[in-house]
Coordinates of C-alpha atoms in Angstrom, one line a residue:
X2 CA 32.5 -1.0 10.3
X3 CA 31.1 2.5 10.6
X4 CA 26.9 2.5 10.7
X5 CA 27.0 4.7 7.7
X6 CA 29.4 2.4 5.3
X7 CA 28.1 -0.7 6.3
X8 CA 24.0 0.7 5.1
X9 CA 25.9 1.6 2.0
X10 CA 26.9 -1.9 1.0
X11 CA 24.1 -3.5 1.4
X12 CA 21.7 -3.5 -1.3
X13 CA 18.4 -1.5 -1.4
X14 CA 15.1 -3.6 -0.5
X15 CA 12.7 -5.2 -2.8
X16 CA 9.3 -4.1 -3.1
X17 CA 8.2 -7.6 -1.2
X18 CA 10.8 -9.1 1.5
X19 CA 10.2 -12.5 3.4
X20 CA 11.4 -12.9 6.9
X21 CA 14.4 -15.3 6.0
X22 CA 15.7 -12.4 4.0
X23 CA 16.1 -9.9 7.1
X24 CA 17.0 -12.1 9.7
X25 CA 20.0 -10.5 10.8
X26 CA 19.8 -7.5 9.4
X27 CA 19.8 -4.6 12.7
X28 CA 19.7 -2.2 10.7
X29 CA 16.3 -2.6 9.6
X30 CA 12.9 -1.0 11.5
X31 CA 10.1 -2.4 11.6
X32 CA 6.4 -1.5 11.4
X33 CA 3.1 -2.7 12.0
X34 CA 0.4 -1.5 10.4
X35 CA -3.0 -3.7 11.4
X36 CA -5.9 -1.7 10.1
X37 CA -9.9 -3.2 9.7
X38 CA -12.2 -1.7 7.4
X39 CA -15.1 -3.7 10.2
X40 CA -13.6 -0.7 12.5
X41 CA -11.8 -2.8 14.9
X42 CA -8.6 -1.4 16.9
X43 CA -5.5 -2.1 14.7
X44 CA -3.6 -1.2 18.2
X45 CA -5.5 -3.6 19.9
X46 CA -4.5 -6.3 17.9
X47 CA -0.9 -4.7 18.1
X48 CA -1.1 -5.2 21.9
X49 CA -2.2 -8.9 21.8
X50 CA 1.1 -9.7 19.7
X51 CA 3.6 -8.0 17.2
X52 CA 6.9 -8.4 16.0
X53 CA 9.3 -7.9 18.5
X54 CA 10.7 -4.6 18.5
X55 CA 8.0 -3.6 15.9
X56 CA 6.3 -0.1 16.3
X57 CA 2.4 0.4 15.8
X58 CA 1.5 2.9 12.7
X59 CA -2.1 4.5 12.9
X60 CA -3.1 4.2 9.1
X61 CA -5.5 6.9 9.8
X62 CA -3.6 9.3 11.0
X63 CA 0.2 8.5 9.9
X64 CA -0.6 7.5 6.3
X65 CA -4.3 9.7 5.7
X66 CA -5.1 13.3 5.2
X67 CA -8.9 14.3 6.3
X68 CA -11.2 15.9 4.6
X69 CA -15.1 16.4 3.5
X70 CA -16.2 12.5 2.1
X71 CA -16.0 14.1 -2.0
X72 CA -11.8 13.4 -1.6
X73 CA -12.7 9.7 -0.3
X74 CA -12.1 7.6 2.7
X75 CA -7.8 8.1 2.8
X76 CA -6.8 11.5 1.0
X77 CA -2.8 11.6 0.7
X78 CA -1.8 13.7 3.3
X79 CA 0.5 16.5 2.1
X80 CA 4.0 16.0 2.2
X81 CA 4.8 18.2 5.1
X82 CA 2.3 16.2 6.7
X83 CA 3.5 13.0 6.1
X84 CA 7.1 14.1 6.7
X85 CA 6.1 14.9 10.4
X86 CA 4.2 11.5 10.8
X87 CA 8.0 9.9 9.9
X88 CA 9.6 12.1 12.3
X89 CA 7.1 11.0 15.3
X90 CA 7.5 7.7 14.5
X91 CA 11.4 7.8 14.3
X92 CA 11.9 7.2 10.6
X93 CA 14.8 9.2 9.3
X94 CA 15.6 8.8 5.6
X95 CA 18.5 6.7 6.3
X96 CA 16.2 4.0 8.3
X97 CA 15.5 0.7 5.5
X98 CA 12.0 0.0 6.7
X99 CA 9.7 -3.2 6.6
X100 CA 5.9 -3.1 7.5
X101 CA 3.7 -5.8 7.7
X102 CA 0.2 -6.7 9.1
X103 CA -1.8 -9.7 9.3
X104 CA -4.2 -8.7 6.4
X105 CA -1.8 -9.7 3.4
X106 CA -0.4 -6.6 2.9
X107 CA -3.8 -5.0 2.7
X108 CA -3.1 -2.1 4.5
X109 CA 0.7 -2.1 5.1
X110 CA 1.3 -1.7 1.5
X111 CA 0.0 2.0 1.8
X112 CA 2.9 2.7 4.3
X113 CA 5.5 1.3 1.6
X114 CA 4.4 2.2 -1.4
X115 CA 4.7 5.9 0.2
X116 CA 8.0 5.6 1.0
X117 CA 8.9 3.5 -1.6
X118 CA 6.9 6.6 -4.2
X119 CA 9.6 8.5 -2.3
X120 CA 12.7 7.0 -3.1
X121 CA 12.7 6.0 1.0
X122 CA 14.5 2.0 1.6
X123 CA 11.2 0.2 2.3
X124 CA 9.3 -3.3 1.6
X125 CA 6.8 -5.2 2.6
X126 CA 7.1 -8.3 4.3
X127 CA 5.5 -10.4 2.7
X128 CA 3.0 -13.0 4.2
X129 CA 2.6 -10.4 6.9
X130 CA 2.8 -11.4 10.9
X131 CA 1.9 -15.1 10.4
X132 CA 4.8 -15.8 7.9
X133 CA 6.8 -14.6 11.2
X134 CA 8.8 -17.2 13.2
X135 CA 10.4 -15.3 15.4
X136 CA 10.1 -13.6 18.9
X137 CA 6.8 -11.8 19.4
X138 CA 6.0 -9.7 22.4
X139 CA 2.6 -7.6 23.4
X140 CA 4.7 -4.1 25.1
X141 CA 4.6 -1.3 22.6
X142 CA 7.6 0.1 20.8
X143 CA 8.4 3.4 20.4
X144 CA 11.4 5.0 18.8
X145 CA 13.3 8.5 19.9
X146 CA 11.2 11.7 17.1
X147 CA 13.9 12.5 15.0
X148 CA 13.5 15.4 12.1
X149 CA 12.5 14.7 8.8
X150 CA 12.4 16.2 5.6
X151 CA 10.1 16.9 3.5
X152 CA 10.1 15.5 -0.1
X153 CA 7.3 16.4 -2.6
X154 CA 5.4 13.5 -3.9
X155 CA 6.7 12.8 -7.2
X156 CA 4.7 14.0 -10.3
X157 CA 3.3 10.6 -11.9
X158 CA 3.0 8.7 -9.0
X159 CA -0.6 9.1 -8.7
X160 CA -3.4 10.3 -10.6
X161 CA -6.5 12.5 -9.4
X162 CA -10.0 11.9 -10.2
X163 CA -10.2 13.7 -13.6
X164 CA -7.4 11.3 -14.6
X165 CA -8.9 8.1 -13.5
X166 CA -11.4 8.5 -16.1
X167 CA -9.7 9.2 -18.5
X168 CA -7.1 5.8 -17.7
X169 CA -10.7 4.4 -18.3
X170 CA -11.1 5.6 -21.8
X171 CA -7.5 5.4 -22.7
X172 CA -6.9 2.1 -24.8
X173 CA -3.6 2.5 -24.3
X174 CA -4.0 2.6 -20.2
X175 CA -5.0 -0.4 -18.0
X176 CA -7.0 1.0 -15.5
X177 CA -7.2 -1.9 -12.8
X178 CA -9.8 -2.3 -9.9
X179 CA -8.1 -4.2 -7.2
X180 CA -11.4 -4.9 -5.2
X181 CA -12.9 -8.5 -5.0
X182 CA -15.4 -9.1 -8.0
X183 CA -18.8 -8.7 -6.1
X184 CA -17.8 -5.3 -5.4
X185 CA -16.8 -4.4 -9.1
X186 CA -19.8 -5.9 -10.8
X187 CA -21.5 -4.1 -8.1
X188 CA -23.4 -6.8 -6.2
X189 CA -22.5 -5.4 -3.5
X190 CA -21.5 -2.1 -1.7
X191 CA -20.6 -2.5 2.4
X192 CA -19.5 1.3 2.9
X193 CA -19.5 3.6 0.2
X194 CA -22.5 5.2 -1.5
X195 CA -23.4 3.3 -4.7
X196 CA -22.2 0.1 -5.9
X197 CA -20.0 -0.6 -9.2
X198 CA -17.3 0.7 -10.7
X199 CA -15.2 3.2 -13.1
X200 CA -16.2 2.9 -16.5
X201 CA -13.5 0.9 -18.5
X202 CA -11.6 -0.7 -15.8
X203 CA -11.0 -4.0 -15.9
X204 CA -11.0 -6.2 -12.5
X205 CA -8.2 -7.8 -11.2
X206 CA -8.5 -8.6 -7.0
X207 CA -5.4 -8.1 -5.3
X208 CA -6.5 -11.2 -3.7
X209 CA -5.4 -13.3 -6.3
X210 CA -2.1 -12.1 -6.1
X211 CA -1.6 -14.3 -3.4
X212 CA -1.3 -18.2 -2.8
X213 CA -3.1 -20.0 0.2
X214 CA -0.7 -19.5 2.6
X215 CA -1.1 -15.3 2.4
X216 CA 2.4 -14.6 0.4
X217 CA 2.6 -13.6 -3.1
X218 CA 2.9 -15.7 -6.3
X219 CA 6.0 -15.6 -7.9
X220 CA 7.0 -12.9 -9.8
X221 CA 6.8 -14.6 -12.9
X222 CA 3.0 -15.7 -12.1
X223 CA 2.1 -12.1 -10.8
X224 CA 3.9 -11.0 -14.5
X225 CA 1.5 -13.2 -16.3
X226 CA -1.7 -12.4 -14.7
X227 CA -0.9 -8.4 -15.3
X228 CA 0.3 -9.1 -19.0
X229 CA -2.9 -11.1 -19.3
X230 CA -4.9 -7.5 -19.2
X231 CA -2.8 -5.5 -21.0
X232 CA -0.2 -4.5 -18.9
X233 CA 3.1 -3.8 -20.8
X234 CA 5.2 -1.4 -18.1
X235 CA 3.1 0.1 -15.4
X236 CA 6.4 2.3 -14.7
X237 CA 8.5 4.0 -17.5
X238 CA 5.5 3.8 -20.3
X239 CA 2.7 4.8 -17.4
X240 CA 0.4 2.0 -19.1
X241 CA -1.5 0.9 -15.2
X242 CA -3.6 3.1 -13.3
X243 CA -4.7 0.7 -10.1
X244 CA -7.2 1.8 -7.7
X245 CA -9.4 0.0 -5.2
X246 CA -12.0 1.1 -1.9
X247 CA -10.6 3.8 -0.9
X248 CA -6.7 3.8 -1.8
X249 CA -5.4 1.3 0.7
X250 CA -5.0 -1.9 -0.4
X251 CA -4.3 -0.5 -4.1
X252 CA -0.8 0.3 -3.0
X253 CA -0.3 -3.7 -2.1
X254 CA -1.6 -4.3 -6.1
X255 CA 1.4 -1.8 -7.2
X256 CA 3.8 -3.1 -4.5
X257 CA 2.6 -6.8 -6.8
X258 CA 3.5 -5.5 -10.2
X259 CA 6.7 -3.5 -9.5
X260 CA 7.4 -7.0 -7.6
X261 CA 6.8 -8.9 -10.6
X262 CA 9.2 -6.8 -12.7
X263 CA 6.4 -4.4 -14.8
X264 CA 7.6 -1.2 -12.4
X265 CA 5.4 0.7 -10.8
X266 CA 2.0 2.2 -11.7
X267 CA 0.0 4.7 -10.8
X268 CA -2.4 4.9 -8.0
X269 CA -5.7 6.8 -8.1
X270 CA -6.0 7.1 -4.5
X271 CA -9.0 8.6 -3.8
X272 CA -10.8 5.0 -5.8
X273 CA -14.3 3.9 -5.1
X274 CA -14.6 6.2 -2.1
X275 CA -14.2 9.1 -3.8
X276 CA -15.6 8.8 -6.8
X277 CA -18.7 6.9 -5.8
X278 CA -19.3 10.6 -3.2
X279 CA -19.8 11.8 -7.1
X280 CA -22.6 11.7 -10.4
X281 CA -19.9 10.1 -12.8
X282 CA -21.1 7.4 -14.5
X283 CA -20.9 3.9 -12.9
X284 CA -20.6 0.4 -14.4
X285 CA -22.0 -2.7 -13.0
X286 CA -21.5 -5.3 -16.2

């Protein structure tokens, strides 16, 4: 059967995949994304063991614009720029595409939510490189540049800092800070400016989405814990704004609710980073 018509019959990847549910599946590439917010190498760690056949993706520079510290830690990068990062790394828009690292989904959920945003065959595997059975190796991967397009990031997919607080003062918007709770009651602050966080979000670790052995909840549990907060449908009605540090490990807490069936919400991707660089008004209750 042709390449071509055999991608066409099988179905489109779930937000969240686990390892059982690719196995044999060629067509799939993978990524690994290991990133540290203590500054250690992510391609170290690739080097001491990744999925075999699994290409390394700098979140830094594949998945991150730069810019002054105001637009926080990991800007979006424009779409022409992120369509050039995909075509160094090999991704063409026909590639299905599952990343993982060994952080929960902390930082590979960036790299799918993105592609996911844009319509792009992607999920996250979930339980990340230890939920992995199969053949490891430590030589790098790389895969032939190919061209890809550039598609605009989608109006509504994200919000900008104006729009954050207003999600805060909405009652009819959840606006969700994914970060553990000493950071949103603001006992304490380990990189950004000034602790706390923005006024009328309510906390909800992305954490917690996960059981003790690193892979999400079920999707009816995950439902439940977002419906708990006011979350109706974080997709068609735009109810969820989620943000976290610095727009990272946000995209894992959206990759959670569109996974639990509530679609997919918007991410304010410049979070704590950004708006902590700022006067706005912080909250520490």
């Amino acid at each position: 059967m042709a390449d071509d018509v055999r991608r066409g019959l099988m179905a489109l990847l779930p937000p969240v995949v686990g390892a059982t549910e690719i196995a044999g599946r060629d067509d799939i590439v993978l990524y690994d994304v290991r990133w540290y917010l203590d500054g250690r190498s992510g391609y170290d760690a690739y080097l001491d063991g990744h999925i075999a056949g699994a290409i390394w993706v700098n979140l830094d520079e594949h998945l991150s614009a730069h810019g002054a510290p105001g637009l926080g830690r990991h800007p979006l990068p424009s779409a022409e720029s992120f369509a050039a990062s995909l075509g160094s790394l090999g991704i063409s828009p026909d590639d299905p595409v599952v990343a993982y690292d060994d952080l929960n989904g902390t930082a590979a959920g960036r790299m799918v939510w993105m592609l996911r945003v844009l319509g792009h065959d992607a999920a996250l595997l979930d339980g990340g490189l230890g939920s992995w059975t199969g053949a490891v190796e430590t030589a790098p991967n790389v895969r032939a540049p190919c061209d890809c397009p550039v598609r605009a990031w989608p109006d509504g997919a994200f919000v900008d800092i104006d729009q954050a607080a207003g999600a805060g003062a909405d009652p009819e918007t959840v606006l969700i800070d994914a970060r553990g709770g000493d950071r949103y009651r603001g006992e304490t602050e380990p990189v950004d400016p000034r602790p706390g966080h923005i006024p009328g979000a309510v906390n909800v670790p992305m954490t917690d989405n996960l059981g003790p052995d690193g892979r999400f909840a079920n999707p009816q549990a995950l439902r439940a814990r977002y419906e708990s907060e006011g979350v109706e449908d974080a997709g068609a009605a735009n109810n969820a704004v989620v943000y976290c540090g610095s727009g990272v490990s946000a995209c894992m807490d959206a990759l959670a609710m569109e996974h639990a069936g509530l679609g997919r919400p918007r991410v304010y991707i410049g979070s704590w980073s950004q708006w902590s660089h700022t006067d706005r008004p912080a909250e520490t209750a």
